[in-house]
XYZ file of C-alpha atoms in Angstrom:
519
model
C 48.559 -11.308 -1.558
C 49.053 -7.626 -2.400
C 46.789 -5.067 -0.683
C 46.682 -1.561 -2.090
C 46.056 1.385 0.223
C 42.551 1.766 -1.176
C 41.740 -1.886 -0.528
C 43.249 -1.666 2.943
C 41.227 1.455 3.767
C 38.052 -0.097 2.381
C 38.274 -3.245 4.524
C 39.093 -1.329 7.696
C 36.435 1.276 6.890
C 33.717 -1.401 6.642
C 34.778 -2.817 10.008
C 34.749 0.619 11.666
C 31.354 1.417 10.152
C 29.998 -1.865 11.509
C 31.323 -1.016 14.966
C 29.672 2.419 14.776
C 26.308 0.894 13.802
C 26.551 -1.545 16.717
C 27.016 1.123 19.374
C 23.338 2.200 19.729
C 22.421 -1.319 20.915
C 24.643 -0.898 23.971
C 23.718 2.710 24.807
C 20.505 3.820 26.493
C 20.220 7.190 24.694
C 22.702 7.215 21.800
C 22.903 10.809 20.591
C 19.169 11.589 20.174
C 19.848 14.139 17.414
C 21.059 11.393 15.045
C 18.797 8.767 13.403
C 20.269 5.696 15.100
C 18.763 2.282 14.446
C 18.673 -0.625 16.861
C 17.816 -4.306 16.963
C 14.358 -5.021 18.365
C 13.805 -7.976 20.648
C 11.214 -10.567 19.722
C 8.385 -11.956 21.809
C 10.502 -14.726 23.378
C 13.178 -12.250 24.519
C 11.237 -9.120 25.372
C 8.057 -10.697 26.677
C 4.609 -9.874 25.346
C 1.433 -11.497 24.082
C 0.582 -14.224 21.608
C -2.884 -14.430 20.056
C -4.212 -17.113 17.727
C -7.360 -15.829 16.015
C -9.803 -17.571 13.698
C -11.794 -15.962 10.887
C -15.503 -16.830 10.990
C -15.934 -18.043 7.432
C -19.604 -18.928 7.992
C -20.454 -15.258 8.381
C -18.921 -14.624 4.949
C -21.390 -17.045 3.409
C -24.250 -15.480 5.369
C -23.314 -11.942 4.267
C -22.952 -12.936 0.621
C -26.297 -14.742 0.678
C -27.939 -11.680 2.223
C -26.471 -9.464 -0.504
C -27.561 -11.947 -3.156
C -31.087 -11.983 -1.728
C -31.224 -8.160 -1.839
C -29.978 -8.187 -5.441
C -32.627 -10.780 -6.314
C -35.407 -8.605 -4.882
C -34.192 -5.486 -6.702
C -33.759 -7.311 -10.015
C -37.225 -8.881 -9.898
C -38.922 -5.624 -8.939
C -37.116 -3.684 -11.677
C -38.286 -6.310 -14.166
C -41.850 -5.991 -12.779
C -41.754 -9.586 -11.563
C -43.087 -10.719 -8.199
C -41.857 -13.243 -5.658
C -42.989 -15.024 -2.501
C -41.119 -16.283 0.550
C -37.550 -15.379 -0.381
C -35.219 -17.123 2.093
C -31.501 -17.830 2.586
C -29.864 -21.014 3.877
C -26.225 -20.762 4.969
C -25.885 -24.552 5.364
C -26.668 -25.188 1.700
C -25.388 -21.778 0.462
C -28.646 -21.048 -1.335
C -31.198 -18.285 -1.876
C -34.664 -19.562 -2.792
C -38.082 -18.088 -3.522
C -41.390 -18.942 -5.169
C -42.407 -17.027 -8.324
C -45.516 -14.909 -8.044
C -47.021 -16.950 -10.850
C -45.836 -20.090 -12.608
C -46.026 -18.285 -15.947
C -43.283 -15.888 -14.766
C -40.761 -18.647 -14.039
C -38.861 -18.359 -17.303
C -38.787 -14.568 -17.047
C -37.443 -14.874 -13.482
C -34.672 -17.213 -14.648
C -33.718 -14.903 -17.498
C -33.597 -11.820 -15.275
C -31.588 -13.518 -12.512
C -29.081 -15.051 -14.918
C -27.921 -11.491 -15.653
C -27.029 -10.763 -12.020
C -23.374 -9.658 -11.688
C -20.908 -12.256 -10.372
C -18.037 -11.332 -8.067
C -16.007 -14.148 -9.649
C -16.806 -16.205 -12.772
C -19.420 -18.929 -12.166
C -19.988 -17.662 -8.640
C -23.517 -19.047 -8.464
C -26.084 -20.923 -10.522
C -29.800 -20.241 -11.015
C -32.110 -23.228 -11.395
C -35.760 -24.212 -11.139
C -36.697 -26.924 -8.642
C -39.303 -29.651 -8.944
C -41.612 -27.874 -6.480
C -41.650 -24.787 -8.702
C -39.248 -22.690 -6.601
C -36.163 -20.965 -7.995
C -32.844 -21.477 -6.206
C -29.576 -19.531 -6.492
C -26.647 -21.694 -5.272
C -23.160 -20.377 -4.468
C -20.399 -22.608 -5.863
C -17.860 -24.185 -3.446
C -14.967 -22.799 -5.528
C -16.311 -19.262 -5.176
C -16.706 -19.696 -1.419
C -13.106 -20.956 -1.084
C -11.788 -18.042 -3.147
C -13.760 -15.617 -0.984
C -12.389 -17.252 2.180
C -8.771 -16.897 0.991
C -9.373 -13.274 0.079
C -11.042 -12.617 3.439
C -8.107 -13.987 5.435
C -5.626 -11.935 3.394
C -7.767 -8.820 3.824
C -8.162 -9.511 7.561
C -4.378 -9.695 8.013
C -3.948 -6.279 6.394
C -6.723 -4.699 8.469
C -5.384 -6.282 11.673
C -1.960 -4.844 10.833
C -3.398 -1.348 10.320
C -5.313 -1.479 13.608
C -2.322 -2.695 15.622
C 0.039 -0.175 14.015
C -2.344 2.604 15.016
C -2.009 1.601 18.690
C 1.752 2.199 18.613
C 2.776 -1.437 19.178
C 6.426 -2.005 18.207
C 7.345 -4.798 15.790
C 4.108 -6.814 15.811
C 4.374 -10.133 13.968
C 1.200 -10.997 12.033
C 1.198 -14.216 10.036
C -1.262 -16.596 8.475
C -1.733 -20.112 9.848
C -3.708 -22.656 7.862
C -6.755 -21.640 5.863
C -8.613 -19.494 8.379
C -6.315 -18.558 11.260
C -4.084 -15.572 12.022
C -1.223 -15.479 14.534
C -0.545 -12.132 16.218
C 2.624 -11.680 18.311
C 2.962 -8.432 20.259
C 6.389 -7.939 21.896
C 6.245 -5.724 24.964
C 2.431 -5.902 25.285
C 1.759 -7.710 28.567
C -1.953 -6.818 28.753
C -3.549 -7.464 25.364
C -7.162 -6.788 26.382
C -7.433 -3.570 24.377
C -5.842 -5.263 21.363
C -8.283 -8.174 21.693
C -11.191 -5.740 21.766
C -9.901 -3.926 18.691
C -9.360 -7.143 16.759
C -12.503 -8.856 18.022
C -14.685 -6.020 16.760
C -15.586 -6.386 13.117
C -16.361 -2.640 12.880
C -18.769 -3.175 10.017
C -20.818 0.002 9.997
C -23.973 0.415 7.968
C -26.716 3.034 7.791
C -30.270 1.671 7.470
C -33.791 2.975 7.763
C -35.937 1.962 10.714
C -39.257 0.240 9.943
C -41.948 2.673 11.190
C -44.631 -0.036 11.557
C -45.187 -0.543 15.325
C -46.420 -4.093 14.681
C -42.955 -5.079 13.516
C -41.308 -4.080 16.812
C -42.022 -7.546 18.203
C -42.305 -9.739 15.085
C -40.132 -8.695 12.165
C -41.309 -9.664 8.659
C -38.880 -10.837 5.916
C -36.456 -8.066 5.005
C -36.542 -6.593 8.518
C -34.382 -7.552 11.536
C -34.768 -6.770 15.212
C -31.398 -5.357 16.217
C -30.422 -4.677 19.848
C -29.134 -1.351 21.030
C -25.358 -1.119 21.512
C -25.747 0.334 25.023
C -27.816 -1.675 27.482
C -30.769 0.259 28.810
C -31.274 2.373 25.687
C -34.473 0.586 24.862
C -35.864 -2.532 23.199
C -34.556 -3.867 19.879
C -35.391 -1.788 16.814
C -36.951 -3.159 13.610
C -34.322 -2.205 11.007
C -34.509 -2.917 7.295
C -31.925 -5.427 6.067
C -31.288 -3.296 3.010
C -28.144 -1.194 3.500
C -28.737 2.369 2.357
C -25.192 3.592 3.013
C -22.175 1.340 3.579
C -19.414 2.162 6.045
C -16.807 1.066 3.509
C -17.399 4.433 1.822
C -15.889 6.268 4.807
C -12.639 8.111 4.145
C -11.867 9.410 7.648
C -13.049 9.244 11.231
C -11.943 10.953 14.433
C -12.787 11.289 18.114
C -13.975 14.747 19.249
C -15.880 16.355 22.109
C -19.343 17.471 21.062
C -19.624 21.246 21.520
C -23.294 21.089 22.574
C -23.435 18.093 24.924
C -19.805 18.057 26.057
C -19.667 14.298 25.481
C -17.257 12.337 23.346
C -18.389 11.676 19.783
C -17.014 10.213 16.560
C -17.030 12.286 13.392
C -16.872 10.687 9.965
C -16.463 11.730 6.353
C -17.701 9.922 3.238
C -16.109 9.667 -0.178
C -18.018 10.790 -3.278
C -19.992 7.535 -3.520
C -20.965 7.597 0.143
C -21.790 11.318 0.018
C -24.155 10.790 -2.906
C -25.863 7.804 -1.259
C -26.163 9.594 2.111
C -27.566 12.695 0.450
C -30.094 10.705 -1.580
C -31.460 8.690 1.321
C -31.720 11.673 3.693
C -33.490 13.796 1.061
C -36.070 11.090 0.397
C -36.733 10.180 4.039
C -37.008 13.429 6.026
C -38.866 12.725 9.273
C -37.923 9.042 9.443
C -35.468 7.377 11.812
C -32.100 6.418 10.345
C -30.195 3.742 12.273
C -26.409 3.704 12.569
C -25.580 0.004 12.931
C -22.203 -1.300 14.088
C -21.732 -5.082 14.020
C -25.503 -5.689 14.060
C -26.027 -3.408 17.047
C -27.712 -0.008 16.822
C -25.465 2.755 18.149
C -28.162 5.371 17.676
C -31.192 5.951 15.457
C -31.774 9.713 15.076
C -34.625 11.251 13.101
C -33.645 12.832 9.777
C -34.542 16.502 10.354
C -33.202 17.765 7.030
C -31.203 16.453 4.065
C -27.507 15.928 4.788
C -25.567 16.693 1.628
C -22.074 17.563 2.885
C -20.799 14.003 3.329
C -19.994 14.584 7.010
C -21.665 13.228 10.112
C -21.286 12.629 13.817
C -22.055 9.664 16.061
C -22.886 10.118 19.741
C -23.497 6.993 21.752
C -22.369 7.548 25.335
C -18.681 7.120 24.460
C -15.788 7.787 26.772
C -12.449 8.978 25.395
C -11.029 5.457 24.939
C -14.129 4.039 23.220
C -14.447 7.007 20.885
C -10.756 6.802 19.957
C -10.910 3.041 19.349
C -14.072 3.285 17.236
C -12.534 6.039 15.113
C -9.374 3.940 14.754
C -11.367 0.905 13.579
C -13.405 2.948 11.112
C -10.226 4.419 9.631
C -8.562 0.999 9.387
C -11.608 -0.517 7.699
C -14.084 -3.213 8.613
C -13.024 -6.809 8.888
C -14.672 -8.990 6.214
C -15.644 -11.475 8.954
C -15.492 -11.628 12.765
C -12.305 -12.808 14.477
C -12.408 -14.996 17.566
C -9.496 -15.673 19.931
C -8.670 -19.392 19.865
C -5.536 -19.242 22.001
C -3.813 -16.607 24.104
C -0.444 -16.681 25.838
C 1.381 -13.974 27.750
C 5.140 -14.061 28.284
C 6.277 -11.906 31.174
C 9.298 -9.602 30.981
C 11.127 -11.717 33.582
C 10.902 -14.811 31.381
C 12.111 -12.742 28.438
C 15.041 -11.479 30.528
C 15.907 -15.075 31.484
C 15.872 -16.003 27.805
C 18.199 -13.106 26.991
C 20.617 -14.143 29.751
C 20.556 -17.769 28.597
C 21.038 -16.768 24.965
C 23.855 -14.345 25.723
C 25.532 -16.924 27.993
C 25.431 -19.572 25.269
C 26.691 -17.086 22.683
C 29.518 -15.906 24.930
C 30.501 -19.436 25.949
C 30.543 -20.633 22.357
C 32.575 -17.608 21.297
C 35.153 -18.149 24.078
C 35.562 -21.854 23.300
C 36.032 -21.121 19.615
C 38.681 -18.479 20.370
C 40.581 -20.836 22.662
C 40.452 -23.633 20.098
C 41.798 -21.454 17.296
C 44.532 -19.978 19.492
C 45.725 -23.378 20.734
C 45.711 -25.159 17.379
C 46.863 -22.423 14.987
C 48.884 -19.991 17.074
C 49.321 -16.511 15.578
C 47.131 -17.312 12.573
C 44.513 -18.592 15.000
C 44.485 -15.210 16.749
C 44.060 -13.477 13.385
C 41.109 -15.770 12.756
C 39.724 -14.757 16.167
C 39.955 -11.062 15.257
C 38.081 -11.815 12.020
C 35.531 -13.794 14.051
C 34.920 -10.834 16.371
C 34.563 -8.535 13.352
C 32.116 -11.041 11.881
C 29.908 -10.816 14.975
C 30.097 -7.006 14.942
C 29.105 -6.835 11.273
C 26.164 -9.206 11.812
C 24.823 -7.035 14.631
C 25.447 -3.907 12.534
C 23.423 -5.197 9.561
C 20.596 -6.382 11.823
C 20.568 -2.913 13.425
C 20.585 -1.186 10.042
C 17.416 -3.033 9.005
C 15.933 -2.773 12.523
C 15.464 -6.541 12.541
C 13.687 -8.411 15.321
C 15.979 -10.760 17.228
C 14.530 -13.973 18.659
C 16.036 -17.019 20.356
C 16.278 -18.873 17.020
C 18.028 -15.776 15.668
C 20.592 -15.963 18.462
C 21.080 -19.651 17.655
C 21.668 -18.635 14.039
C 24.369 -16.197 15.145
C 26.140 -18.918 17.136
C 25.927 -21.313 14.198
C 27.354 -18.605 11.926
C 30.397 -18.285 14.169
C 30.961 -22.009 13.818
C 30.701 -21.757 10.039
C 33.156 -18.861 10.042
C 35.630 -20.921 12.045
C 35.304 -23.736 9.491
C 36.394 -21.339 6.765
C 39.457 -20.210 8.726
C 40.359 -23.807 9.544
C 40.269 -24.669 5.835
C 42.689 -21.830 5.064
C 45.075 -22.684 7.896
C 45.093 -26.396 7.038
C 45.795 -25.608 3.391
C 48.717 -23.395 4.425
C 50.031 -26.211 6.639
C 49.902 -28.612 3.708
C 51.825 -26.207 1.484
C 54.452 -25.670 4.201
C 54.814 -29.455 4.539
C 55.466 -29.659 0.783
C 58.457 -27.360 1.195
C 57.039 -24.109 -0.191
C 58.351 -20.770 0.999
C 56.195 -18.862 3.522
C 54.823 -16.419 0.930
C 54.131 -19.151 -1.627
C 52.496 -21.325 1.053
C 50.171 -18.488 2.086
C 49.358 -17.685 -1.541
C 48.566 -21.302 -2.452
C 46.670 -21.914 0.793
C 44.320 -19.007 0.208
C 43.826 -19.774 -3.491
C 42.947 -23.435 -2.951
C 40.718 -22.831 0.062
C 38.823 -19.903 -1.450
C 36.894 -21.903 -4.042
C 35.846 -24.481 -1.429
C 34.728 -21.752 0.995
C 32.768 -19.859 -1.665
C 31.037 -23.005 -2.973
C 29.984 -24.261 0.467
C 28.722 -20.850 1.585
C 26.881 -20.230 -1.704
C 24.850 -23.432 -1.346
C 24.109 -22.620 2.307
C 23.092 -19.094 1.291
C 20.586 -20.361 -1.291
C 19.102 -22.830 1.181
C 18.599 -20.195 3.877
C 17.223 -17.609 1.435
C 14.530 -20.137 0.483
C 13.942 -20.826 4.171
C 13.443 -17.097 4.758
C 11.113 -16.697 1.757
C 8.862 -19.641 2.552
C 9.242 -19.823 6.343
C 7.289 -18.010 9.033
C 7.944 -16.595 12.490
C 11.022 -17.979 14.281
C 12.119 -19.913 11.174
C 12.501 -16.650 9.257
C 14.484 -15.104 12.122
C 16.876 -18.046 12.107
C 17.232 -17.935 8.313
C 17.801 -14.165 8.325
C 20.700 -14.277 10.776
C 22.320 -17.196 8.934
C 21.960 -15.415 5.580
C 23.533 -12.225 6.912
C 26.188 -14.284 8.692
C 27.226 -16.036 5.480
C 27.825 -12.682 3.777
C 29.849 -11.326 6.701
C 31.774 -14.615 6.952
C 32.949 -14.358 3.358
C 34.043 -10.758 3.948
C 35.922 -11.344 7.191
C 37.500 -14.660 6.124
C 38.592 -13.829 2.596
C 39.453 -10.158 3.134
C 40.040 -9.257 6.784
C 41.946 -12.353 7.957
C 44.031 -12.299 4.765
C 44.731 -8.603 5.356
C 46.035 -9.338 8.867
C 48.290 -12.136 7.623
C 49.633 -10.075 4.725
C 50.426 -7.053 6.905
C 52.189 -9.294 9.438
C 54.259 -10.899 6.690
C 55.108 -7.531 5.116
C 56.359 -6.176 8.454
C 58.289 -9.221 9.726
C 59.349 -11.215 6.616
C 59.473 -14.501 8.600
C 61.490 -17.521 7.451
C 58.746 -19.899 8.705
C 55.014 -19.695 9.311
C 53.441 -20.112 12.803
C 50.956 -22.816 11.854
């Protein structure tokens, strides 16, 4: 029951520091020169937008099959082997072709068996009864690619949203192929939907110069529409990607000095620079299409080799479109398109109503607890109330320090924490009552009451702490907010109950030396 000056100063110092950290949440402009931190309000309190997006996993299979078909062509040609009618089938996840001659079948199988696999046993190569050769993607490889694509999509979505300046977006995975995006404070998510709905997969491909292919594209050539309506009919573009947009290192929106229009500049890394230089040196005089999400932005003629690794795209952009395209190119291309499955918008007025309801419930619960403790335990009840108020202040201070996002479940967690804190004080006061009833002196009763209640309080809070830590680790969204506030509340409860309330009782006893205890 002895408190040294250092221990006394430490306990009071923690309480004062907590009060100081709480202040910015109640001030509109708290001393701008200092790096204050505040609690952010979640979607249900602040209002905003909720988007449920689905990753198009079928396009992943289509893209991989197209790459596998290109690799098959290159491998056969390098081995001086021919082929006929090479086709892809996304439903069966296969690439098939007929050998140029039946005598080359074994050589085809040997050459294709050496194709690199993204993952072990990604695909098999087999001869069919009709003489064709089929490459089949394994279901396990497709599932692994889907999991990787969703994880990659979440990271790219996060980078794109962060670049727009949205505060505290919540991006989580749901199921095998869905992503939940919560945007507090964003009441009109149309720009966000456009950013996330655009795959931003940029490729650079040569245009087929044969005029006969402008209406009927042969295998290996696709008729791609122009990105801007009215720019002309679809262009016959080779499926083979000469330069991939994944090799971009930077992109920015600028105003073209010659035309005065908005344009997007880009810079390649060493791999992209080499590929861009090689293709432009070998194809001077030919059209080179810049393709974004299977639409041709522009297809300029290569006037001279471009060896610097820099380029510029002009496609009738305005400032917003040029900025968004540069943002998407910097953030990276999505591995597959995202489609909006569900959209909800919560207005600021509904968020304000939620705040009022949450604050009312918190205040009412706090008042009832204070009255209960004061009526049942007298002076020691009021000391418990002071510790309870300090508990609430410390919870808000820690949430502010980490700039946590507060939601309605989080507010419920705070109210539940106050109830748990009261339980701890009740245990101490009841233990002291029991010791007084046994005839102990006031100091001995306080000493024994605290000692016997402490182990029970620590054990019960430790088990609750472990449970809520696991809930925070494995939970998502509102569940994590609830678990976070409870976890912080358990730590502050132990501090205020075992140190602050004891400090108040000890100082009162040291000053008054009572002959009986007010419990």
